[in-house]
Amino acid sequence: MTTPIQQLTQLGQSLWYDNIQRRLLDSGELAAMIARGDIRGVTSNPTIFHNAISKTSDYDSALVPLALSGWDAESIFWQLAVEDIRAACDLFAPLYAETYGVDGYVSLEVSPYLANDTVKTLEQAKELWATVGRSNLMIKIPATKAGLPAIRQAIAAGINVNVTLIFSIERYREVIEAYMSGLEDRILAGGDIEYVHSVASFFVSRLDSKIDPQLPAGSPLLGKAAIANAKLAYAVFQETFNSERFAKLQLSKGNFQRPLWASTGTKNPAYPDTLYVDTLIGPATVNTVPPQTLDAFRDHGTAAMTLTEGVDECRAQVAELEKLGISLQKVTDELEEEGVKSFADAFTALLDSLEARRQSAADQATPILATVKEAVATLEAKSAAQRMWQVDPTLWTDDPAGQAEIKIRLGWLKLPESSRAAIAEINAFAKTVRAEGIQNILLIGMGGSSLGPEVFSLVFGAQNFAILDSTDPGQVAATATRFTPETTLYIVASKSGGTAEVMAGFDYFYHLSTQKFGDAAGSRFIAVTDPGTSLEKLAQERSFRKVFNADPMVGGRYSALTHFGLVPAGLMGIDLEKFLASAEKMMKQCAADVPAARNPGLVLGTVMGGCALAGRDKLTILADEQLASVGSWLEQLIAESSGKLGKGIVVVDGEPRYEANSSAYGPDRLFAYLRSDGGLDAFAASLRAAGHPVLTFDLADPYDLGGEIFRWEVATALACALLEVNPFDQPDVQIAKDIAKAKIAEFRANGKLSAGEFVSSEAPDFASVLNNFLANTRPGDYIAINAYLPRNPELDALLQSLRAAVTKKTGLPTTLGFGPRFLHSTGQLHKGGADNGVFLQITADPEADFDIPGQGLTFGTLERGQALGDYEALASRGRRILRIHLPKPGAVGALAETLNT
């Protein structure tokens, strides 16, 4: 059984949708309406955009980078409008092709401020046509006296035109004349008219709204004028487009200028809600309907050939109106004037609203707006986004070795699309694991192989997942207690395949598994690694359950959207398609052809890089509770990418909060608020009031994290372009590894590990040593607390107290890293970044220690060797460092007390 809409389409009329907004595009609702055949085009106008932009938050994410870049409200409007129109055009492109250009159009109106300016109307029509760049675009030009010559010239230029604000039949004749003359002009100039299309938008219901109040109660003419006027206009259409003149144009493949019935929503509740659709159905016409009218017609509309019925009666009704002293000419003149004013007023209201929101967005970053604007201009002048997408390594470095590395490290740019190929395999594997009743997932990995999955588990609330990224015996033991071989699937994740900490963790848990499963222990393990690594070979030798090969063109800290992140995410039950869709949406906004000021990743990159160059190099992360873990991922991404050549951005994550106007927050601070529930809104506002820039990133849904990952990756890469450092290498990490290896080799040779330099927390002069060390600081410094201790809530709380005490003592920001985890995160910045780090290394005698199976040493020995390697590497770079040794991990609580007394 056909629907009313299908029947209407069969009668030769096309329903277009008088509505557009980003939510319809992003949700897939508009695409679904097209697929169902509900609509065959879209129209827009200033009022529609006013409602879409000013009365929703749909555009906020797009508006913010434009505001930070210094764009004015009207420029922002046109950018947002063009984005929507382009997206809608692309959705309608198949219908446009299928109908050979009859349907599938999306209309964008010139500024209503130009309604009485022929020259500027034509200029903007050409500009919008070129900017949108879609053949199924229609430019809306009002049928004012000044608009008519612009219509003719636009048609002659090959621009599709939706002629809007037509009320009178006399003006309609002039519109047809402008259209035909434009086609003739184009032919004379040697142009092709086959693909030039136009519609003439006749406004319907407004005529009844204007005339009905002038009629006596009970008049038979109530609700008749608008339909009569439209039917008489259709008669003019039939007459004119059956003329000899148009027949000549048809020989050159000229197209009808179809009448389009606009303003067809019923405004009088006494009239049927489908009145202006049911009564105006005929071939070669369009009816553009608002949402409520579309729903009504779909539900109970009547599709029948009505447009040519009762034309003589319509003429009599018009004549009767004239007898009553109601001049249609006067009424339609007034309606045209009111229509122009109404759209201009809506446009003014829209711009006023946009200006208020632009100002609100800019107010987040008042102290740095000039810096950001200048930095955006710098990256734009460098064609930075385009060169990044073209994999042009000269954007970052002139060094041949660095350029070679960059060429094999930009695969992450296409991961939102390319990683989709892995979804089916990952989901099938996860389904099998769940079916077998495996309860827990433990990922053994370091840095980029583990931080992303940990964030996913905490943001999405996965209770059965954890990571092991430590060699601390206390942490390994606690992890083993929870993740036993009987209940656990172990993910061994390493890009290189030979990471020391990962192999130590694997050896330990594989040994436990062999005690339970014997030769079948490998069935409890899977590997995620690059193709051809030693880990892949090991997995084959030990009969791992599965090996997932990640994209080798992606570096570790940019790998959250590769198998390193997606395999754990799939095992957690995260919808990978939805997650990658979020990332893809951001990817498109960061594309090479997007204006620099509209590119969210680029603008954030200019904020970070520009501020760092200007002395605001302490990027301080604020986060609502659900998003608190994201900072650790950002810390690795940004610090390891930027911290080299004596430069870098210091990420201050998880810091205790202080009074907004306290000395703890100096002029070197830039704040980023990751917002989910608004729990820190008041604090962020107080920081702004105190003169600090605080950028807010709204993540209303956990799946928004996919987009944020991509945004921050782009931002980090482009911030490094400003800093002129290579974001894809880590040249200063190896020194600590080499020293640690030497320490371990020393232990294996003589069974003893050197104690290294340290001060005991139990030494009589400890307090003075610590205080004297912290006195050796300068403005612009930060204190890095690097604790080789178990990472657990109890010790974290004690170390947070220490951070607060250090800041109280020095007025400086603090960072906190658990060793050896932080070596794969901030280690590069500490050794290769600016000399503004002051390092407190904390070690402790473990409460219990045990062997790493097959390695001839204990976890405690490995951890101590790594701590010594880190210490000596920092010392060799002339860094200010003090190692504090504790009798046991829990003694760290006394350090804060020492500073506070």
mmCIF file of C-alpha atoms in Angstrom, residues 574-749:
data_model
loop_
_atom_site.group_PDB
_atom_site.id
_atom_site.type_symbol
_atom_site.label_atom_id
_atom_site.label_comp_id
_atom_site.label_asym_id
_atom_site.label_seq_id
_atom_site.Cartn_x
_atom_site.Cartn_y
_atom_site.Cartn_z
ATOM 1 C CA ILE A 574 32.460 -0.692 23.886
ATOM 2 C CA ASP A 575 30.634 -0.123 20.588
ATOM 3 C CA LEU A 576 33.620 0.267 18.290
ATOM 4 C CA GLU A 577 31.613 1.519 15.330
ATOM 5 C CA LYS A 578 30.115 4.302 17.416
ATOM 6 C CA PHE A 579 33.469 5.132 18.956
ATOM 7 C CA LEU A 580 35.188 5.427 15.580
ATOM 8 C CA ALA A 581 32.243 7.394 14.184
ATOM 9 C CA SER A 582 32.924 10.020 16.839
ATOM 10 C CA ALA A 583 36.568 10.114 15.791
ATOM 11 C CA GLU A 584 35.635 10.296 12.116
ATOM 12 C CA LYS A 585 33.358 13.254 12.715
ATOM 13 C CA MET A 586 36.284 15.112 14.271
ATOM 14 C CA MET A 587 38.609 13.920 11.519
ATOM 15 C CA LYS A 588 36.411 15.573 8.909
ATOM 16 C CA GLN A 589 36.446 18.828 10.864
ATOM 17 C CA CYS A 590 40.253 18.688 10.907
ATOM 18 C CA ALA A 591 40.590 17.886 7.195
ATOM 19 C CA ALA A 592 43.025 19.627 4.891
ATOM 20 C CA ASP A 593 40.346 21.657 3.110
ATOM 21 C CA VAL A 594 38.766 23.062 6.279
ATOM 22 C CA PRO A 595 39.583 26.736 6.985
ATOM 23 C CA ALA A 596 42.319 26.988 9.592
ATOM 24 C CA ALA A 597 40.119 28.877 12.050
ATOM 25 C CA ARG A 598 37.404 26.208 11.772
ATOM 26 C CA ASN A 599 39.748 23.282 12.338
ATOM 27 C CA PRO A 600 39.276 22.298 16.019
ATOM 28 C CA GLY A 601 42.559 20.424 16.160
ATOM 29 C CA LEU A 602 44.547 23.196 14.516
ATOM 30 C CA VAL A 603 43.084 25.908 16.737
ATOM 31 C CA LEU A 604 43.737 23.882 19.880
ATOM 32 C CA GLY A 605 47.259 23.319 18.585
ATOM 33 C CA THR A 606 47.742 27.066 18.228
ATOM 34 C CA VAL A 607 46.481 27.522 21.766
ATOM 35 C CA MET A 608 48.979 25.021 23.134
ATOM 36 C CA GLY A 609 51.921 25.903 20.924
ATOM 37 C CA GLY A 610 51.321 29.644 20.848
ATOM 38 C CA CYS A 611 50.899 29.818 24.601
ATOM 39 C CA ALA A 612 54.015 27.708 25.198
ATOM 40 C CA LEU A 613 56.059 30.079 23.047
ATOM 41 C CA ALA A 614 54.598 32.996 24.989
ATOM 42 C CA GLY A 615 55.543 31.459 28.350
ATOM 43 C CA ARG A 616 52.286 29.657 29.222
ATOM 44 C CA ASP A 617 53.810 26.215 28.992
ATOM 45 C CA LYS A 618 51.941 24.588 31.920
ATOM 46 C CA LEU A 619 48.837 23.000 30.413
ATOM 47 C CA THR A 620 46.760 22.213 33.478
ATOM 48 C CA ILE A 621 44.040 19.603 33.063
ATOM 49 C CA LEU A 622 40.785 19.967 34.971
ATOM 50 C CA ALA A 623 38.328 17.117 34.598
ATOM 51 C CA ASP A 624 34.999 15.989 35.964
ATOM 52 C CA GLU A 625 35.222 12.686 37.790
ATOM 53 C CA GLN A 626 34.199 10.480 34.855
ATOM 54 C CA LEU A 627 36.951 11.996 32.713
ATOM 55 C CA ALA A 628 39.671 12.273 35.354
ATOM 56 C CA SER A 629 41.783 9.557 33.749
ATOM 57 C CA VAL A 630 41.990 11.267 30.351
ATOM 58 C CA GLY A 631 44.711 13.584 31.616
ATOM 59 C CA SER A 632 47.224 10.740 31.898
ATOM 60 C CA TRP A 633 46.769 9.939 28.203
ATOM 61 C CA LEU A 634 47.082 13.600 27.276
ATOM 62 C CA GLU A 635 50.198 13.889 29.396
ATOM 63 C CA GLN A 636 52.015 11.238 27.402
ATOM 64 C CA LEU A 637 50.773 12.464 24.044
ATOM 65 C CA ILE A 638 51.747 16.082 24.608
ATOM 66 C CA ALA A 639 54.840 15.779 26.781
ATOM 67 C CA GLU A 640 56.549 13.069 24.771
ATOM 68 C CA SER A 641 55.705 14.790 21.479
ATOM 69 C CA SER A 642 56.744 18.321 22.425
ATOM 70 C CA GLY A 643 59.463 17.905 25.043
ATOM 71 C CA LYS A 644 62.692 18.118 23.065
ATOM 72 C CA LEU A 645 65.329 20.560 21.828
ATOM 73 C CA GLY A 646 64.981 22.475 25.090
ATOM 74 C CA LYS A 647 61.290 23.142 24.466
ATOM 75 C CA GLY A 648 58.070 21.528 25.509
ATOM 76 C CA ILE A 649 54.598 21.713 26.991
ATOM 77 C CA VAL A 650 54.291 20.547 30.589
ATOM 78 C CA VAL A 651 50.967 18.803 31.289
ATOM 79 C CA VAL A 652 49.868 19.287 34.886
ATOM 80 C CA ASP A 653 47.379 16.488 35.515
ATOM 81 C CA GLY A 654 45.466 15.560 38.647
ATOM 82 C CA GLU A 655 46.830 18.479 40.629
ATOM 83 C CA PRO A 656 45.151 19.432 43.921
ATOM 84 C CA ARG A 657 42.928 22.474 43.466
ATOM 85 C CA TYR A 658 43.806 25.790 45.049
ATOM 86 C CA GLU A 659 42.065 29.133 45.384
ATOM 87 C CA ALA A 660 41.743 30.631 41.919
ATOM 88 C CA ASN A 661 43.554 33.836 42.858
ATOM 89 C CA SER A 662 46.296 32.135 44.870
ATOM 90 C CA SER A 663 49.979 32.337 43.972
ATOM 91 C CA ALA A 664 49.816 28.641 43.067
ATOM 92 C CA TYR A 665 48.445 29.638 39.680
ATOM 93 C CA GLY A 666 50.997 31.803 37.940
ATOM 94 C CA PRO A 667 51.089 33.459 34.512
ATOM 95 C CA ASP A 668 52.588 30.301 33.006
ATOM 96 C CA ARG A 669 49.257 28.453 33.304
ATOM 97 C CA LEU A 670 46.804 27.425 30.609
ATOM 98 C CA PHE A 671 43.780 25.411 31.765
ATOM 99 C CA ALA A 672 41.773 22.811 29.844
ATOM 100 C CA TYR A 673 38.534 21.616 31.436
ATOM 101 C CA LEU A 674 37.275 18.199 30.298
ATOM 102 C CA ARG A 675 33.613 18.534 31.158
ATOM 103 C CA SER A 676 30.989 15.810 31.488
ATOM 104 C CA ASP A 677 28.617 16.846 34.281
ATOM 105 C CA GLY A 678 29.706 20.406 35.036
ATOM 106 C CA GLY A 679 31.067 19.549 38.459
ATOM 107 C CA LEU A 680 33.900 22.046 38.030
ATOM 108 C CA ASP A 681 31.923 24.816 36.345
ATOM 109 C CA ALA A 682 32.157 27.097 39.363
ATOM 110 C CA PHE A 683 35.879 26.500 39.774
ATOM 111 C CA ALA A 684 36.525 27.124 36.075
ATOM 112 C CA ALA A 685 34.522 30.349 36.294
ATOM 113 C CA SER A 686 36.561 31.483 39.296
ATOM 114 C CA LEU A 687 39.789 30.845 37.397
ATOM 115 C CA ARG A 688 38.562 32.929 34.469
ATOM 116 C CA ALA A 689 37.515 35.670 36.850
ATOM 117 C CA ALA A 690 41.048 35.608 38.236
ATOM 118 C CA GLY A 691 42.390 36.229 34.724
ATOM 119 C CA HIS A 692 43.361 32.698 33.689
ATOM 120 C CA PRO A 693 42.464 31.190 30.296
ATOM 121 C CA VAL A 694 40.262 28.111 30.739
ATOM 122 C CA LEU A 695 39.127 26.237 27.638
ATOM 123 C CA THR A 696 36.181 23.883 28.093
ATOM 124 C CA PHE A 697 35.769 20.629 26.172
ATOM 125 C CA ASP A 698 32.302 19.137 26.559
ATOM 126 C CA LEU A 699 31.981 15.356 26.450
ATOM 127 C CA ALA A 700 28.296 14.769 27.063
ATOM 128 C CA ASP A 701 28.613 11.115 26.072
ATOM 129 C CA PRO A 702 31.521 8.734 26.745
ATOM 130 C CA TYR A 703 31.667 8.058 23.001
ATOM 131 C CA ASP A 704 32.652 11.689 22.461
ATOM 132 C CA LEU A 705 36.054 10.545 23.693
ATOM 133 C CA GLY A 706 36.779 9.150 20.229
ATOM 134 C CA GLY A 707 36.524 12.619 18.731
ATOM 135 C CA GLU A 708 38.558 14.197 21.516
ATOM 136 C CA ILE A 709 41.373 11.703 20.993
ATOM 137 C CA PHE A 710 41.630 12.731 17.374
ATOM 138 C CA ARG A 711 41.321 16.449 18.162
ATOM 139 C CA TRP A 712 44.171 16.349 20.691
ATOM 140 C CA GLU A 713 46.375 14.275 18.397
ATOM 141 C CA VAL A 714 46.005 16.843 15.615
ATOM 142 C CA ALA A 715 46.476 19.666 18.115
ATOM 143 C CA THR A 716 49.659 18.131 19.488
ATOM 144 C CA ALA A 717 51.161 17.566 16.051
ATOM 145 C CA LEU A 718 50.418 21.137 14.966
ATOM 146 C CA ALA A 719 51.516 22.660 18.273
ATOM 147 C CA CYS A 720 54.855 20.972 17.606
ATOM 148 C CA ALA A 721 54.927 22.618 14.168
ATOM 149 C CA LEU A 722 54.792 25.969 15.972
ATOM 150 C CA LEU A 723 57.465 24.858 18.417
ATOM 151 C CA GLU A 724 59.542 23.522 15.503
ATOM 152 C CA VAL A 725 60.078 20.095 17.036
ATOM 153 C CA ASN A 726 59.434 16.633 15.651
ATOM 154 C CA PRO A 727 56.370 15.226 17.469
ATOM 155 C CA PHE A 728 57.018 11.650 16.348
ATOM 156 C CA ASP A 729 60.408 10.854 17.855
ATOM 157 C CA GLN A 730 61.737 10.532 21.409
ATOM 158 C CA PRO A 731 65.480 11.108 21.136
ATOM 159 C CA ASP A 732 66.150 11.531 24.856
ATOM 160 C CA VAL A 733 64.388 8.422 26.171
ATOM 161 C CA GLN A 734 67.071 5.924 25.302
ATOM 162 C CA ILE A 735 69.721 7.326 27.656
ATOM 163 C CA ALA A 736 67.792 6.251 30.766
ATOM 164 C CA LYS A 737 67.116 2.828 29.244
ATOM 165 C CA ASP A 738 70.795 2.329 28.451
ATOM 166 C CA ILE A 739 71.883 3.270 31.961
ATOM 167 C CA ALA A 740 69.241 0.979 33.468
ATOM 168 C CA LYS A 741 70.410 -1.888 31.269
ATOM 169 C CA ALA A 742 73.950 -1.298 32.429
ATOM 170 C CA LYS A 743 72.808 -1.367 36.046
ATOM 171 C CA ILE A 744 70.997 -4.644 35.520
ATOM 172 C CA ALA A 745 74.000 -6.100 33.710
ATOM 173 C CA GLU A 746 76.120 -5.045 36.695
ATOM 174 C CA PHE A 747 73.728 -6.830 39.030
ATOM 175 C CA ARG A 748 73.785 -9.987 36.954
ATOM 176 C CA ALA A 749 77.571 -9.901 36.911
#
